Amino acid sequence: MRILLVEDDALLGDGIRAGLKLADYAVDWVRDGEAARLALLDHAYHACVLDLGLPKRDGLSVLEDLRQRGRNLPVLILTARDSSADKVAGLDAGADDYLTKPFELPELQARLRALIRRSGGAATPTLEHAGVVLDPASKRVTRGGQPVTLSAREYALLHDLLSHRTHIRTRSQLEESLYAWGEETGSNTVEVYVHHLRRKLGADFIRTVRGLGYQLGDAT
Ligand code: CA
């Protein structure tokens, strides 16, 4: 899961990024509104954590621009602006959630989980396919009721595939989901993690769609 973090406060941004990385998100961090606008144009994110008071372009303007372009990724506003009028303006501009500073990191993480879950169309908090169950809150995975141990990348790949269960995911989409900017990606890393997941979850769990990418296998 890849998150865009928009925060101009260096200390706070560093803390949020570290907290989200601990929760196994790939985090791209930008510090002004214009950089945020460009990042949202160029990359696919699962969610955006957006400060409002930003250099170059206000967060609300970034959000309005995003929604005008018809992009519906979940946006959580994280701001010191705590008046009711500010919250109304933020939500009316297209935010999905609004959290005021100061805040607790576990609450931010839980709200992001809920937003990403809803945007994936899943009504239940766990994701399930062919006897494999992934619980985003506890980050536990079971197969046939038995716990399965996954590395952080394997977990992230599985989470992506389960969140797009009816879609074919291209290798580059999966790479975008697994890695933040500047992280080294080997040429065949997605294949390697797919291989690991098949070993742990069954050879047919992930299907290769030749020339296109990967998809969950038939639930038999
Ligand atoms: Ca700010």
Short mmCIF file of C-alpha atoms and ligand atoms in Angstrom, two decimals:
data_model
loop_
_atom_site.label_atom_id
_atom_site.label_comp_id
_atom_site.label_asym_id
_atom_site.label_seq_id
_atom_site.Cartn_x
_atom_site.Cartn_y
_atom_site.Cartn_z
CA MET A 1 0.00 0.00 0.00
CA ARG A 2 1.46 3.27 -1.05
CA ILE A 3 0.66 6.52 0.76
CA LEU A 4 1.39 10.12 -0.18
CA LEU A 5 2.21 12.17 2.91
CA VAL A 6 1.94 15.95 2.48
CA GLU A 7 3.40 17.74 5.49
CA ASP A 8 5.70 20.77 5.65
CA ASP A 9 6.71 20.38 9.30
CA ALA A 10 9.99 18.42 9.16
CA LEU A 11 9.79 16.89 12.62
CA LEU A 12 6.15 15.92 12.40
CA GLY A 13 6.51 14.62 8.83
CA ASP A 14 9.45 12.48 9.87
CA GLY A 15 7.47 11.00 12.76
CA ILE A 16 4.41 10.26 10.63
CA ARG A 17 6.49 8.71 7.88
CA ALA A 18 8.30 6.48 10.39
CA GLY A 19 4.99 5.44 11.95
CA LEU A 20 3.42 4.59 8.61
CA LYS A 21 6.49 2.67 7.49
CA LEU A 22 6.26 0.63 10.67
CA ALA A 23 2.73 -0.23 9.60
CA ASP A 24 4.26 -1.47 6.32
CA TYR A 25 3.07 1.34 4.09
CA ALA A 26 5.36 2.61 1.36
CA VAL A 27 5.43 6.36 2.04
CA ASP A 28 6.27 9.19 -0.34
CA TRP A 29 6.67 12.44 1.57
CA VAL A 30 6.35 15.88 -0.04
CA ARG A 31 6.51 19.19 1.81
CA ASP A 32 4.58 21.70 -0.26
CA GLY A 33 1.28 21.89 -2.08
CA GLU A 34 2.71 22.11 -5.56
CA ALA A 35 4.86 19.00 -5.07
CA ALA A 36 1.75 17.25 -3.77
CA ARG A 37 -0.25 18.23 -6.85
CA LEU A 38 2.48 16.88 -9.14
CA ALA A 39 2.94 13.66 -7.17
CA LEU A 40 -0.80 12.99 -7.35
CA LEU A 41 -0.74 13.58 -11.11
CA ASP A 42 2.11 11.16 -11.69
CA HIS A 43 1.60 8.29 -9.27
CA ALA A 44 -1.05 5.90 -8.07
CA TYR A 45 -1.59 6.02 -4.33
CA HIS A 46 -3.88 4.03 -2.07
CA ALA A 47 -4.42 7.08 0.12
CA CYS A 48 -3.15 10.59 0.86
CA VAL A 49 -2.50 12.21 4.26
CA LEU A 50 -2.85 15.91 3.60
CA ASP A 51 -1.86 18.90 5.73
CA LEU A 52 -3.75 22.11 4.93
CA GLY A 53 -1.31 24.91 5.80
CA LEU A 54 1.38 24.35 3.18
CA PRO A 55 3.89 26.43 1.23
CA LYS A 56 3.17 27.23 -2.46
CA ARG A 57 -0.39 25.85 -2.51
CA ASP A 58 -2.90 25.30 0.26
CA GLY A 59 -3.95 21.74 1.00
CA LEU A 60 -7.58 22.53 0.20
CA SER A 61 -6.58 23.66 -3.28
CA VAL A 62 -4.59 20.43 -3.78
CA LEU A 63 -7.68 18.47 -2.79
CA GLU A 64 -10.05 20.43 -5.02
CA ASP A 65 -7.69 20.01 -7.95
CA LEU A 66 -7.55 16.25 -7.34
CA ARG A 67 -11.33 15.88 -7.19
CA GLN A 68 -11.86 18.08 -10.25
CA ARG A 69 -9.76 15.59 -12.16
CA GLY A 70 -12.12 12.87 -11.02
CA ARG A 71 -9.59 11.08 -8.84
CA ASN A 72 -11.24 9.30 -5.97
CA LEU A 73 -8.39 8.04 -3.82
CA PRO A 74 -9.06 8.37 -0.08
CA VAL A 75 -7.79 11.63 1.40
CA LEU A 76 -7.36 12.19 5.11
CA ILE A 77 -6.83 15.80 6.13
CA LEU A 78 -4.41 16.14 9.04
CA THR A 79 -4.28 19.70 10.25
CA ALA A 80 -4.10 22.10 13.18
CA ARG A 81 -7.19 23.89 11.82
CA ASP A 82 -9.77 22.60 14.25
CA SER A 83 -12.79 24.85 13.83
CA SER A 84 -16.07 23.37 12.73
CA ALA A 85 -16.06 25.64 9.65
CA ASP A 86 -12.65 24.29 8.62
CA LYS A 87 -13.85 20.70 8.96
CA VAL A 88 -16.94 21.43 6.89
CA ALA A 89 -14.81 23.09 4.20
CA GLY A 90 -12.39 20.16 4.13
CA LEU A 91 -15.06 17.50 3.89
CA ASP A 92 -17.02 19.48 1.31
CA ALA A 93 -13.87 19.85 -0.78
CA GLY A 94 -13.73 16.08 -1.02
CA ALA A 95 -11.83 14.82 2.01
CA ASP A 96 -12.85 11.38 3.30
CA ASP A 97 -11.71 12.00 6.83
CA TYR A 98 -10.45 14.87 8.98
CA LEU A 99 -8.08 14.52 11.92
CA THR A 100 -6.80 17.48 13.94
CA LYS A 101 -3.36 17.94 15.46
CA PRO A 102 -2.26 16.94 18.01
CA PHE A 103 -3.22 13.34 17.30
CA GLU A 104 -2.13 9.84 18.26
CA LEU A 105 -0.38 7.72 15.65
CA PRO A 106 -2.49 4.59 16.28
CA GLU A 107 -5.61 6.62 15.51
CA LEU A 108 -4.14 7.87 12.24
CA GLN A 109 -3.21 4.29 11.33
CA ALA A 110 -6.67 2.98 12.17
CA ARG A 111 -8.40 5.73 10.17
CA LEU A 112 -6.17 5.00 7.16
CA ARG A 113 -6.96 1.30 7.40
CA ALA A 114 -10.67 2.09 7.42
CA LEU A 115 -10.37 4.46 4.44
CA ILE A 116 -8.35 2.03 2.35
CA ARG A 117 -10.67 -0.81 3.25
CA ARG A 118 -13.75 1.12 2.17
CA SER A 119 -12.13 2.33 -1.04
CA GLY A 120 -11.45 -1.31 -1.93
CA GLY A 121 -15.17 -1.96 -1.70
CA ALA A 122 -14.79 -4.39 1.17
CA ALA A 123 -17.52 -4.21 3.79
CA THR A 124 -15.74 -6.41 6.29
CA PRO A 125 -12.45 -5.55 7.95
CA THR A 126 -10.76 -8.76 6.80
CA LEU A 127 -9.90 -9.64 3.21
CA GLU A 128 -10.49 -13.17 2.09
CA HIS A 129 -9.83 -15.36 -0.91
CA ALA A 130 -9.70 -19.12 -1.36
CA GLY A 131 -9.33 -19.90 2.33
CA VAL A 132 -6.70 -17.22 2.89
CA VAL A 133 -7.72 -14.48 5.32
CA LEU A 134 -5.82 -11.22 5.83
CA ASP A 135 -6.64 -8.97 8.76
CA PRO A 136 -5.27 -5.45 8.10
CA ALA A 137 -5.67 -4.41 11.74
CA SER A 138 -3.54 -7.15 13.23
CA LYS A 139 -1.59 -7.81 10.02
CA ARG A 140 -2.21 -11.53 10.53
CA VAL A 141 -2.67 -13.91 7.65
CA THR A 142 -4.16 -17.37 7.94
CA ARG A 143 -4.66 -20.16 5.44
CA GLY A 144 -7.33 -22.70 6.27
CA GLY A 145 -7.33 -21.23 9.78
CA GLN A 146 -3.60 -21.79 10.25
CA PRO A 147 -1.29 -18.77 10.71
CA VAL A 148 1.01 -17.99 7.78
CA THR A 149 4.23 -16.03 8.35
CA LEU A 150 4.95 -13.46 5.66
CA SER A 151 7.70 -10.89 5.23
CA ALA A 152 6.64 -7.23 5.06
CA ARG A 153 6.87 -7.20 1.24
CA GLU A 154 5.05 -10.47 0.84
CA TYR A 155 2.31 -9.12 3.09
CA ALA A 156 2.12 -5.88 1.09
CA LEU A 157 1.86 -7.77 -2.18
CA LEU A 158 -0.86 -10.04 -0.83
CA HIS A 159 -2.75 -7.04 0.56
CA ASP A 160 -2.62 -5.33 -2.84
CA LEU A 161 -3.88 -8.39 -4.71
CA LEU A 162 -6.69 -9.01 -2.21
CA SER A 163 -7.72 -5.34 -2.42
CA HIS A 164 -8.03 -5.61 -6.21
CA ARG A 165 -9.46 -9.09 -6.34
CA THR A 166 -11.19 -8.80 -9.69
CA HIS A 167 -8.41 -6.84 -11.39
CA ILE A 168 -5.29 -7.86 -13.21
CA ARG A 169 -2.41 -6.02 -11.56
CA THR A 170 0.55 -5.16 -13.75
CA ARG A 171 4.07 -5.58 -12.48
CA SER A 172 4.58 -1.82 -12.41
CA GLN A 173 1.36 -1.30 -10.44
CA LEU A 174 2.55 -3.85 -7.91
CA GLU A 175 6.00 -2.24 -7.75
CA GLU A 176 4.40 1.17 -7.16
CA SER A 177 2.41 -0.38 -4.36
CA LEU A 178 5.45 -2.02 -2.75
CA TYR A 179 8.10 0.65 -2.96
CA ALA A 180 8.39 4.33 -2.12
CA TRP A 181 10.52 6.73 -4.13
CA GLY A 182 14.22 6.13 -3.91
CA GLU A 183 13.86 2.60 -2.65
CA GLU A 184 15.94 0.17 -4.64
CA THR A 185 13.84 -2.24 -6.69
CA GLY A 186 15.45 -5.22 -8.33
CA SER A 187 14.34 -6.09 -11.86
CA ASN A 188 12.45 -9.22 -10.86
CA THR A 189 11.40 -8.51 -7.27
CA VAL A 190 7.67 -8.80 -7.88
CA GLU A 191 8.22 -12.23 -9.46
CA VAL A 192 10.27 -13.27 -6.44
CA TYR A 193 7.55 -12.26 -3.98
CA VAL A 194 4.86 -13.92 -6.10
CA HIS A 195 6.96 -17.07 -6.00
CA HIS A 196 7.21 -16.88 -2.20
CA LEU A 197 3.47 -16.33 -1.84
CA ARG A 198 2.68 -19.29 -4.08
CA ARG A 199 4.96 -21.46 -1.98
CA LYS A 200 3.18 -20.38 1.21
CA LEU A 201 -0.40 -20.06 -0.04
CA GLY A 202 -0.63 -22.62 -2.82
CA ALA A 203 0.64 -22.75 -6.40
CA ASP A 204 -2.73 -21.68 -7.85
CA PHE A 205 -3.37 -18.83 -5.43
CA ILE A 206 -1.89 -16.24 -7.79
CA ARG A 207 -2.36 -16.58 -11.52
CA THR A 208 0.07 -15.17 -14.07
CA VAL A 209 -1.79 -13.40 -16.87
CA ARG A 210 0.73 -13.64 -19.67
CA GLY A 211 1.94 -10.31 -20.93
CA LEU A 212 -0.30 -8.41 -18.47
CA GLY A 213 0.48 -9.18 -14.87
CA TYR A 214 -1.02 -11.08 -11.97
CA GLN A 215 -4.42 -11.84 -10.58
CA LEU A 216 -5.81 -13.96 -7.76
CA GLY A 217 -6.50 -17.49 -8.92
CA ASP A 218 -9.95 -19.06 -9.03
CA ALA A 219 -11.39 -19.58 -5.58
CA THR A 220 -11.84 -23.34 -5.64
CA CA B 1 1.57 22.88 7.84
#
